[in-house]
Coordinates of N, CA and C in Angstrom, one line a residue:
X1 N -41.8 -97.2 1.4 CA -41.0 -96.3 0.6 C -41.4 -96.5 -0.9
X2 N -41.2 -95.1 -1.7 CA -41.2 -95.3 -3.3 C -40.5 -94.3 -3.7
X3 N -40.3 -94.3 -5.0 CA -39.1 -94.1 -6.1 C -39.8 -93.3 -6.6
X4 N -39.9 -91.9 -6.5 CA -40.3 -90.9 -6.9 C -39.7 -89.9 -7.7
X5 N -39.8 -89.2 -9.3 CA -38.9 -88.6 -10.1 C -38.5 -87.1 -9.1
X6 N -37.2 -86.7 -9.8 CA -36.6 -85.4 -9.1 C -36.8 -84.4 -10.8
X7 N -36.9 -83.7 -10.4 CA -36.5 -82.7 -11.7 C -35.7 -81.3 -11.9
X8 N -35.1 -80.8 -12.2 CA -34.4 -79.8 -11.9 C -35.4 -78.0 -12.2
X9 N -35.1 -76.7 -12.3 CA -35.7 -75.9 -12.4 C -36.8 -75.6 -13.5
X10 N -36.0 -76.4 -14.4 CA -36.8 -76.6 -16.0 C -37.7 -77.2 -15.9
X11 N -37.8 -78.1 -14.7 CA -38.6 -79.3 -14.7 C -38.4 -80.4 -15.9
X12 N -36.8 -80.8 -16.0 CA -36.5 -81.9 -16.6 C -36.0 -82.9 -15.6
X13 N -36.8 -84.3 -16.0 CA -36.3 -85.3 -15.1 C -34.8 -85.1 -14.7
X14 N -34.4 -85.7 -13.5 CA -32.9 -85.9 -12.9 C -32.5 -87.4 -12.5
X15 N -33.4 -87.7 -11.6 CA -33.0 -89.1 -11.1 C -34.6 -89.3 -10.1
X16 N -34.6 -90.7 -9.5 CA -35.7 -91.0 -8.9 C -34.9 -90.8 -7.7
X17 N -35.7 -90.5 -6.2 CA -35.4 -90.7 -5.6 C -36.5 -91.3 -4.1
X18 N -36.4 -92.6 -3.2 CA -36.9 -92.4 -2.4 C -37.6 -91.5 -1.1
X19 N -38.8 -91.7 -1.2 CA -39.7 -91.1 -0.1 C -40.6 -92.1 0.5
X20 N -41.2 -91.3 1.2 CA -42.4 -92.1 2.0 C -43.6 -92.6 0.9
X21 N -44.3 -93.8 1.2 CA -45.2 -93.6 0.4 C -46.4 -92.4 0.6
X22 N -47.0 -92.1 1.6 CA -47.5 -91.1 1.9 C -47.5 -89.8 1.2
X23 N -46.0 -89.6 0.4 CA -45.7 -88.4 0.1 C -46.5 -87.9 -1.4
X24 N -46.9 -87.2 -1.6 CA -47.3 -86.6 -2.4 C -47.6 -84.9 -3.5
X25 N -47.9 -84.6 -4.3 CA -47.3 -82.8 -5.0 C -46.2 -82.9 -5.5
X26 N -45.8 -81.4 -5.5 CA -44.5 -81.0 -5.8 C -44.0 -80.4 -4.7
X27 N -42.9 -80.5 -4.4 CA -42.0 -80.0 -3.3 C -40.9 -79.3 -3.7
X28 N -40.4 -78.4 -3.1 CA -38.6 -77.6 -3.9 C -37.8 -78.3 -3.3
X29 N -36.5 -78.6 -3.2 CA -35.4 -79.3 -2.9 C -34.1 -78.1 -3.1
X30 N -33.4 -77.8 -2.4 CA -32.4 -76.8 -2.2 C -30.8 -77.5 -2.3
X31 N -29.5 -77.0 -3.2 CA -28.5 -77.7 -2.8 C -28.4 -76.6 -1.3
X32 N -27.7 -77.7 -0.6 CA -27.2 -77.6 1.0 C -26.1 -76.8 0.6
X33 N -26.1 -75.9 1.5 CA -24.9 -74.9 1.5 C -24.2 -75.0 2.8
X34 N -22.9 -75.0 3.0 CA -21.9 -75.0 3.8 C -22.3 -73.7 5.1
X35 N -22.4 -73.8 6.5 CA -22.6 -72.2 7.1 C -21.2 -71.6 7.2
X36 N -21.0 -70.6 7.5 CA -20.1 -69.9 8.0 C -20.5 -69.8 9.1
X37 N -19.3 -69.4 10.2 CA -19.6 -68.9 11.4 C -20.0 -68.0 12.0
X38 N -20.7 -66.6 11.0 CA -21.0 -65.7 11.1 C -22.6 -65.6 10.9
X39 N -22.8 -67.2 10.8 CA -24.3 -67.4 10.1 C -25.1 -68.1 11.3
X40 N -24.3 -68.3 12.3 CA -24.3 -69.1 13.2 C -25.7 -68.7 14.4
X41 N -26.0 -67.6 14.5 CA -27.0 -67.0 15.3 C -28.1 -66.8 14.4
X42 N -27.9 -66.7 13.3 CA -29.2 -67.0 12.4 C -29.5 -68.2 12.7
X43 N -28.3 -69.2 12.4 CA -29.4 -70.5 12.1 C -29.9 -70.9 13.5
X44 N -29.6 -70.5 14.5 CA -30.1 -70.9 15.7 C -31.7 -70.3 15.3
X45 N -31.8 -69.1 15.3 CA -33.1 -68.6 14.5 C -34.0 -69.3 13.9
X46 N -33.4 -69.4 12.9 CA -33.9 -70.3 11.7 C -34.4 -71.8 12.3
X47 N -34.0 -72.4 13.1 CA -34.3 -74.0 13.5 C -35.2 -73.8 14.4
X48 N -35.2 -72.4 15.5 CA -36.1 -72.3 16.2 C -37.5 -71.7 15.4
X49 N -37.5 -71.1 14.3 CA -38.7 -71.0 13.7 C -38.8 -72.1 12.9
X50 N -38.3 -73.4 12.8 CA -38.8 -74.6 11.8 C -39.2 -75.2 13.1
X51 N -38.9 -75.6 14.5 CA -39.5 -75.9 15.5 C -40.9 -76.0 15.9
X52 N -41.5 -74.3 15.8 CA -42.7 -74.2 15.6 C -43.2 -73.7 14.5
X53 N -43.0 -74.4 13.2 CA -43.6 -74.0 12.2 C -43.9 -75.3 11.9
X54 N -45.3 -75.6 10.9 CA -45.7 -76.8 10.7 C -45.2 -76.5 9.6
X55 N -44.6 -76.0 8.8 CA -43.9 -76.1 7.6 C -42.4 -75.9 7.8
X56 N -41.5 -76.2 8.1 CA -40.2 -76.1 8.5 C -39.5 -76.1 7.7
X57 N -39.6 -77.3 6.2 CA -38.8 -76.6 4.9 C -38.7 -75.4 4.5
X58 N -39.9 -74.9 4.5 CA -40.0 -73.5 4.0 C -39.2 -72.6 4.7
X59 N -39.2 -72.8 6.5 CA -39.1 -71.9 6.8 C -37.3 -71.8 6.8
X60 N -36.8 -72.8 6.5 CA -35.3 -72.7 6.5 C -34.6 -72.1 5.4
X61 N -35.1 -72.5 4.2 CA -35.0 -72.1 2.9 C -35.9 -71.2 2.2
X62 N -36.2 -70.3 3.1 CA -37.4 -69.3 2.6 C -36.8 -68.0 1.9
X63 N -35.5 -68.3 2.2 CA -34.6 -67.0 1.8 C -33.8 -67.6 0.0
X64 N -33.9 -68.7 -0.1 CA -33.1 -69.6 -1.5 C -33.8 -69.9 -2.5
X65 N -33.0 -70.2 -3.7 CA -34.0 -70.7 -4.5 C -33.4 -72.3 -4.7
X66 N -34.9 -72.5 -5.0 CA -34.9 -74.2 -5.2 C -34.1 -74.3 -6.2
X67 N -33.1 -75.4 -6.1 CA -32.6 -76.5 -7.0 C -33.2 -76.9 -8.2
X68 N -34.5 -77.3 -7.8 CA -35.0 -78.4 -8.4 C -36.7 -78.7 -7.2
X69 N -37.1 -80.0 -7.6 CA -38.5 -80.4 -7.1 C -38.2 -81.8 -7.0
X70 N -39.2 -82.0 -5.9 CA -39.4 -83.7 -6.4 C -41.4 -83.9 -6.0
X71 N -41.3 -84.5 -6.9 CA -42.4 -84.6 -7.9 C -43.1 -86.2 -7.4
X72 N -44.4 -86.0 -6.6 CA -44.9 -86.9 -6.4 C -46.1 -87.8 -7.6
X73 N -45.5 -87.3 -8.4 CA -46.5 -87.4 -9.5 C -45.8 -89.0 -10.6
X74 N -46.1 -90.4 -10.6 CA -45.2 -90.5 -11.8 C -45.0 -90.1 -13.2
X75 N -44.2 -90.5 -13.6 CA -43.7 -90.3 -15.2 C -44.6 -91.3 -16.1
X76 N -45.3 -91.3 -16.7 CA -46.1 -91.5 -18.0 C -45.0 -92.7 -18.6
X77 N -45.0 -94.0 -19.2 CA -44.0 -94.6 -20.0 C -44.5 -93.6 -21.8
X78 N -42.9 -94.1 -22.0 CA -42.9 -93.6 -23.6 C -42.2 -92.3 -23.8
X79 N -41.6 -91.4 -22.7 CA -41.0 -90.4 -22.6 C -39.7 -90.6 -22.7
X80 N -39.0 -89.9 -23.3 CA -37.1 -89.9 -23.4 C -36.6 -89.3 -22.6
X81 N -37.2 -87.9 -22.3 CA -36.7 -87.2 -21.3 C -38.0 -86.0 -21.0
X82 N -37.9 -86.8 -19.9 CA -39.7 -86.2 -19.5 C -39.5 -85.0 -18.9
X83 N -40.3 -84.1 -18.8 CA -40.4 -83.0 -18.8 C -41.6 -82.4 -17.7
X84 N -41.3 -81.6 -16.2 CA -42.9 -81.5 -15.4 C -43.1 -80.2 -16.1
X85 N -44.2 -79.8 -16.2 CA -44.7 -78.3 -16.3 C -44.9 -78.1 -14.9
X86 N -43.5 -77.2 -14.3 CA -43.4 -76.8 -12.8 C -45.1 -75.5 -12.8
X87 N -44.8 -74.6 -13.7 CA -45.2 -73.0 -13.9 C -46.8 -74.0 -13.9
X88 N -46.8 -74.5 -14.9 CA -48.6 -74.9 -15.1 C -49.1 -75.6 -13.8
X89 N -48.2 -76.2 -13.1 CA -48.8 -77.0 -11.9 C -49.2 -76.3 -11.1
X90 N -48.5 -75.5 -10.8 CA -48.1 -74.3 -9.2 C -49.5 -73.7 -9.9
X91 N -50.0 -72.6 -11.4 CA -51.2 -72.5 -11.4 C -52.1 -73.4 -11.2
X92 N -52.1 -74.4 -11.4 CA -53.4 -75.2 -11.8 C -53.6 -75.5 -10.1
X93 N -52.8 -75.9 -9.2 CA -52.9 -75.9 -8.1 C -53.7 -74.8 -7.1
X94 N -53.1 -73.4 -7.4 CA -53.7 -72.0 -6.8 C -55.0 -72.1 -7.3
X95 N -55.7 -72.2 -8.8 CA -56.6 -72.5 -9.2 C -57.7 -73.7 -8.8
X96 N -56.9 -75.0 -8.5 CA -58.4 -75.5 -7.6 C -58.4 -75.4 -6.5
X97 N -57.5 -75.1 -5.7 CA -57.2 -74.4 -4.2 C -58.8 -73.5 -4.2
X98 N -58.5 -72.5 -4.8 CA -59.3 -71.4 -4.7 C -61.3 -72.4 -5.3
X99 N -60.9 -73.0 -6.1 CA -62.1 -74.0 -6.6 C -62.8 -74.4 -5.5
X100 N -61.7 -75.2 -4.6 CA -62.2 -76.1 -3.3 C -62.9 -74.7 -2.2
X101 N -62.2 -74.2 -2.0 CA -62.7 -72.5 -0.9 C -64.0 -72.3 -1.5
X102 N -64.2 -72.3 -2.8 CA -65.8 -71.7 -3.5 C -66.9 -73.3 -2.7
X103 N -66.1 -74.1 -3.3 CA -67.3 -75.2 -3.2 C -67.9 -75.3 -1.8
X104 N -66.7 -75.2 -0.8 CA -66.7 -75.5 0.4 C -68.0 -74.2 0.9
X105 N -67.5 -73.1 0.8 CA -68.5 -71.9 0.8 C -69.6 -72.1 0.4
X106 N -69.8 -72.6 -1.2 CA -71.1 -72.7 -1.3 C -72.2 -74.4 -0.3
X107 N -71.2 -74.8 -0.4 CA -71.9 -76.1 0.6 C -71.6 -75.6 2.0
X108 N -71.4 -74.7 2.4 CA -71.4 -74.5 3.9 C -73.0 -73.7 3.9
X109 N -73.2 -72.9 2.8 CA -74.4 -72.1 3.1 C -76.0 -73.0 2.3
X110 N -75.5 -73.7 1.4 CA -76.7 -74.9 1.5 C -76.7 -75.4 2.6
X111 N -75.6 -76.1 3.1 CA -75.9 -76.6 4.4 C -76.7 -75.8 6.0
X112 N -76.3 -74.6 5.6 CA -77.0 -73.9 6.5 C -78.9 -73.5 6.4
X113 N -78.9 -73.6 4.9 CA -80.2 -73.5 4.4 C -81.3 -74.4 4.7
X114 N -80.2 -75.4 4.8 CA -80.9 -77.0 4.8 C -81.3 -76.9 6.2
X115 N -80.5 -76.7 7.1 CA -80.9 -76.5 8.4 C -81.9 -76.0 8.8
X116 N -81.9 -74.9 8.5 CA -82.8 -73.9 9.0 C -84.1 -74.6 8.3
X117 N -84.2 -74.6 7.0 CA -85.7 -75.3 6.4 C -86.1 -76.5 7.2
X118 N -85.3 -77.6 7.6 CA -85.7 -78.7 8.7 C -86.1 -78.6 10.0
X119 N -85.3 -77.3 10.1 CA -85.9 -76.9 11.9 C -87.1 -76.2 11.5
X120 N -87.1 -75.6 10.6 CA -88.7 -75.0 10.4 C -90.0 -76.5 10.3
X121 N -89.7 -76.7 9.5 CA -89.9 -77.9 9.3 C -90.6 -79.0 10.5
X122 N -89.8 -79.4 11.1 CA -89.4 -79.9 12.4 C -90.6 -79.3 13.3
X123 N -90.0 -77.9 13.6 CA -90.9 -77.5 14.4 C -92.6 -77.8 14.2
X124 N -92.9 -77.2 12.9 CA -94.7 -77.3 12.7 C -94.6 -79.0 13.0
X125 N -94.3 -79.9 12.0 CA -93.9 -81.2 12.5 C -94.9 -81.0 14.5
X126 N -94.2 -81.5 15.0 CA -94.3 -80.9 16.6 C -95.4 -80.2 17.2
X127 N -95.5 -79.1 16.6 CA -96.5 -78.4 17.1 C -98.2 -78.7 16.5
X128 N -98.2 -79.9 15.9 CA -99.8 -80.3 15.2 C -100.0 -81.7 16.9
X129 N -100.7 -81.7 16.8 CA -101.0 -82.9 17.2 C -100.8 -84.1 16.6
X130 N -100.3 -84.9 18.0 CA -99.9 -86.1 18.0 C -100.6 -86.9 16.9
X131 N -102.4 -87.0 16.5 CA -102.5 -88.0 15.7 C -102.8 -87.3 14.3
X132 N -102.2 -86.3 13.9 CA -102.1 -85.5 12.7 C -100.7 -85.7 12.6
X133 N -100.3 -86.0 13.5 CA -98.2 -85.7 13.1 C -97.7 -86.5 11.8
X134 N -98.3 -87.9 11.5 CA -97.2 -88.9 10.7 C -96.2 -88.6 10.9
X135 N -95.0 -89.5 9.7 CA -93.6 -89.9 10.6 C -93.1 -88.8 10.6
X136 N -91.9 -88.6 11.8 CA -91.2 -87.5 11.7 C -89.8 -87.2 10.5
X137 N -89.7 -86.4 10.1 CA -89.0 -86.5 9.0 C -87.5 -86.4 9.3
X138 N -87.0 -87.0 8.6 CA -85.2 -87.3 8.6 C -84.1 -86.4 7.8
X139 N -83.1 -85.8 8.5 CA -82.6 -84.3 7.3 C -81.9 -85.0 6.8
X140 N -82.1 -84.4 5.7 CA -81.7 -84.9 4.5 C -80.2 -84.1 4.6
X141 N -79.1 -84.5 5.3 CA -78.1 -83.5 4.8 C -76.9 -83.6 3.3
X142 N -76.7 -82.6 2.9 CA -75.8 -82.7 1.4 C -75.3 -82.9 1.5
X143 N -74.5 -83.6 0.2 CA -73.1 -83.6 0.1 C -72.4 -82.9 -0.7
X144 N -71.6 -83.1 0.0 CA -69.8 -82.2 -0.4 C -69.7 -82.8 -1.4
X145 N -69.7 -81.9 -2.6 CA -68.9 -82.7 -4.0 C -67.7 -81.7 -4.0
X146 N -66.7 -82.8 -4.1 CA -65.0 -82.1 -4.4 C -64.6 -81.4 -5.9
X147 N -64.2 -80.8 -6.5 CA -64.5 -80.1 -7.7 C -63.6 -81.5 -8.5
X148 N -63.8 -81.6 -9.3 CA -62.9 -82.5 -10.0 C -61.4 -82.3 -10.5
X149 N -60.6 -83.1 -10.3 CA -59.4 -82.9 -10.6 C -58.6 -83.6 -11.9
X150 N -57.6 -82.8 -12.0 CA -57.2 -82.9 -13.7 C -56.3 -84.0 -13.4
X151 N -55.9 -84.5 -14.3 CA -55.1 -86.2 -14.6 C -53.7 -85.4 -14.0
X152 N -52.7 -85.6 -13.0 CA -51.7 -85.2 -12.8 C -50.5 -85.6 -13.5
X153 N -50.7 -86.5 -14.3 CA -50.3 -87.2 -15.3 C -49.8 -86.5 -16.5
X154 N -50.7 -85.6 -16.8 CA -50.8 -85.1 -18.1 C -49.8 -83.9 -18.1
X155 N -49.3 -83.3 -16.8 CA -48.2 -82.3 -16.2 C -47.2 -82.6 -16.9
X156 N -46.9 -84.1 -17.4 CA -45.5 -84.4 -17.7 C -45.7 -84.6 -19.5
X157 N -44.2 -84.1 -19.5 CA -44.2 -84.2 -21.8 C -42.7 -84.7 -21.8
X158 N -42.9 -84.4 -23.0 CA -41.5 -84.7 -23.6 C -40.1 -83.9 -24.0
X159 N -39.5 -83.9 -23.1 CA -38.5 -82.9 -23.1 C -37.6 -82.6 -23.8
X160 N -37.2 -83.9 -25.5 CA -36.6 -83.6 -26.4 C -37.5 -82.9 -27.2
X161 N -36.2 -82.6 -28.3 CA -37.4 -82.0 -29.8 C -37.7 -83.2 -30.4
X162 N -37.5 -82.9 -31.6 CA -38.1 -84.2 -32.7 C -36.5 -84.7 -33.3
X163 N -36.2 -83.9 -33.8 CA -34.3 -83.9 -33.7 C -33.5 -84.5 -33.1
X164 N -33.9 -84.7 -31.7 CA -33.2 -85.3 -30.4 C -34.0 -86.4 -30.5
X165 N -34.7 -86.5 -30.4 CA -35.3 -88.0 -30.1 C -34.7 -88.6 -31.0
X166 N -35.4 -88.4 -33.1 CA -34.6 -89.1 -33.8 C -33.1 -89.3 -33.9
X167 N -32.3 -88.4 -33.6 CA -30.8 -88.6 -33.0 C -30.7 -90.1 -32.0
X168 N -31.1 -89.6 -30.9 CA -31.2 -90.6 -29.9 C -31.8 -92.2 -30.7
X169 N -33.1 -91.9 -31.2 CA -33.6 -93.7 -32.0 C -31.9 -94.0 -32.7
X170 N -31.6 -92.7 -33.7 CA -30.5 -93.8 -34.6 C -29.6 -94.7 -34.1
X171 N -29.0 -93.7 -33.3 CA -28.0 -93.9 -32.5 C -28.1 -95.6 -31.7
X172 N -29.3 -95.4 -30.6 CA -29.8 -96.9 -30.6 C -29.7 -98.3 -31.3
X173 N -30.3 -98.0 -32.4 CA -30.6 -98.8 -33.9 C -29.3 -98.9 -34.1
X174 N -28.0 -98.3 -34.1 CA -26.9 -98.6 -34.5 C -26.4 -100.0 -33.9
X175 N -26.6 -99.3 -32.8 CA -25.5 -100.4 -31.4 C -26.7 -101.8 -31.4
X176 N -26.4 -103.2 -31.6 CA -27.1 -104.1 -30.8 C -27.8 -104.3 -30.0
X177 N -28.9 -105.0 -30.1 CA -29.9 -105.2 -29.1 C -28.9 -105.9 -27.6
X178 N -29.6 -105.9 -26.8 CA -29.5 -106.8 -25.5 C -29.4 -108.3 -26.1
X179 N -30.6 -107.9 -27.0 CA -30.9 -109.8 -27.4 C -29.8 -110.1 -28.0
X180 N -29.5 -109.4 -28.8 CA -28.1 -109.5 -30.0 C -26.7 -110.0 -29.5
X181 N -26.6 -109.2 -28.5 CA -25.5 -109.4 -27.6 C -25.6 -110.5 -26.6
X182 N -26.7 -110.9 -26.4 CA -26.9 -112.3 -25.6 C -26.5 -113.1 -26.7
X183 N -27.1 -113.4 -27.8 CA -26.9 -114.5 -29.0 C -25.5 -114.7 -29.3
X184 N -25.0 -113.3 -29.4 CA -23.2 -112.9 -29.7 C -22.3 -114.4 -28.7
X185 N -23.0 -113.7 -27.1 CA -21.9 -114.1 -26.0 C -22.3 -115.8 -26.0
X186 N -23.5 -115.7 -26.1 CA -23.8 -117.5 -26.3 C -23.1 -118.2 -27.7
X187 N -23.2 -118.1 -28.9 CA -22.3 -118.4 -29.5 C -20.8 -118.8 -29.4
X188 N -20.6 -117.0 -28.7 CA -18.9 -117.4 -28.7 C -18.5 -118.5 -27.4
X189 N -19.3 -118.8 -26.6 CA -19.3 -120.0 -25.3 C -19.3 -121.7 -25.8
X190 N -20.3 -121.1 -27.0 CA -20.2 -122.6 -27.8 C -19.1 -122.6 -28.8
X191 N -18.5 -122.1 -29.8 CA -17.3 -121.8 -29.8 C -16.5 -122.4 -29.3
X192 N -16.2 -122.0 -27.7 CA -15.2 -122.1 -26.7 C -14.9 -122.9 -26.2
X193 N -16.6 -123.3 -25.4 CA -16.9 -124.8 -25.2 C -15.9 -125.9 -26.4
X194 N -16.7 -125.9 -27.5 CA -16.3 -126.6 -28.6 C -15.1 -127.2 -28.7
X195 N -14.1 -126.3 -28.6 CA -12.4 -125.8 -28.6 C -12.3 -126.8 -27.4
X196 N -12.5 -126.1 -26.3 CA -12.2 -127.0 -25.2 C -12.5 -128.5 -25.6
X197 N -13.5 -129.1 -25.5 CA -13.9 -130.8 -25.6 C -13.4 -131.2 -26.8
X198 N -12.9 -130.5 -27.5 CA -11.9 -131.0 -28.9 C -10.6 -131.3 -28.2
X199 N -9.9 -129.9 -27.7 CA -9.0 -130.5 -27.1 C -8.6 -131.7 -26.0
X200 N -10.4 -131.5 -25.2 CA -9.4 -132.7 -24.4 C -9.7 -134.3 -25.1
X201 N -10.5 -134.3 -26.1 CA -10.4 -134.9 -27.0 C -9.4 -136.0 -27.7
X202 N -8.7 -134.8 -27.9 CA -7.1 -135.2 -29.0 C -6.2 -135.4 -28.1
X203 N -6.4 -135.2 -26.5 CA -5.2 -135.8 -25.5 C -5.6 -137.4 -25.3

């Protein structure tokens, strides 16, 4: 399991929440709605098409709108209130979607090229005589290059203004540190301590 950010429709952080490690993207997340009884032969429906659907969230919630997401992506440190670009992802995703379809196409038909030149190839190979032949040749087959992918990282910003953050710093800077308040509560223990071994002192 890991602690994955949630974000709401704005794509402002909400809370983390556990998943699989396996999990990964963006996903929608729905509040649960209560059925009525009248809803009741739908959802029989509905569970039978998430049955045989390999996407089953969808197909339950295909009628709703998302809540929110949860976001396999982490949060960057140094953010106040981090922010996903839902709209830029969902493009940038359709966009190398369609990337991978081109490469794949274009490496399906090198590959086929490749083919056919080696069995040409191949053949004459074969058809010379044995002590003309030398070695037989080995196909060279291509590789698949995956298009390159953009830092998933970079999806996320900062979800204050400049106003809000410095609000937020002052505000901080006012109140004591952790450390401050450690020093505070240790003092007043010695203090207390002190008090005490005095008094049993003077008995």
């Amino acid at each position: 399991m890991k602690a994955v950010p949630k974000v709401n429709t704005h794509g402002l952080y909400l809370e983390d929440e556990l998943v699989d490690d396996t999990f990964s993207g963006v996903v929608p997340f729905y509040t649960p709605s209560s059925p009525t009884l009248s809803d009741t032969n739908q959802q029989l429906d509905t569970h039978w098409l998430a049955d045989s659907s390999s996407s089953p969230r969808d197909e339950v919630h295909s009628d709703n709108i998302p809540a929110g997401y949860t976001v396999g992506i982490q949060v960057p440190p140094g953010l106040y209130h981090p922010r996903f670009d839902i709209p830029g992802w969902l493009t940038y995703e359709a966009e190398y979607n369609q990337k991978l379809i081109e490469a794949q196409k274009a490496f399906d038909q090198l590959n086929n090229e490749s083919q056919a030149l080696f069995q040409e190839q191949h053949d004459e190979w074969r058809n010379k005589p044995e002590n003309e032949r030398g070695d037989e040749s080995i196909y060279p087959a291509p590789t698949f290059k995956t298009p390159e992918r953009r830092d998933p990282a970079t999806f996320w910003s900062e979800g204050l203004s400049e106003e809000e953050i410095k609000e937020l710093t002052q505000k901080a800077e006012q109140q004591p540190s952790e450390t401050d308040q450690l020093k505070q509560r240790i003092a007043d223990l010695e203090v207390t301590l002190s008090q005490l071994m005095l008094g049993g002192i003077g008995k």
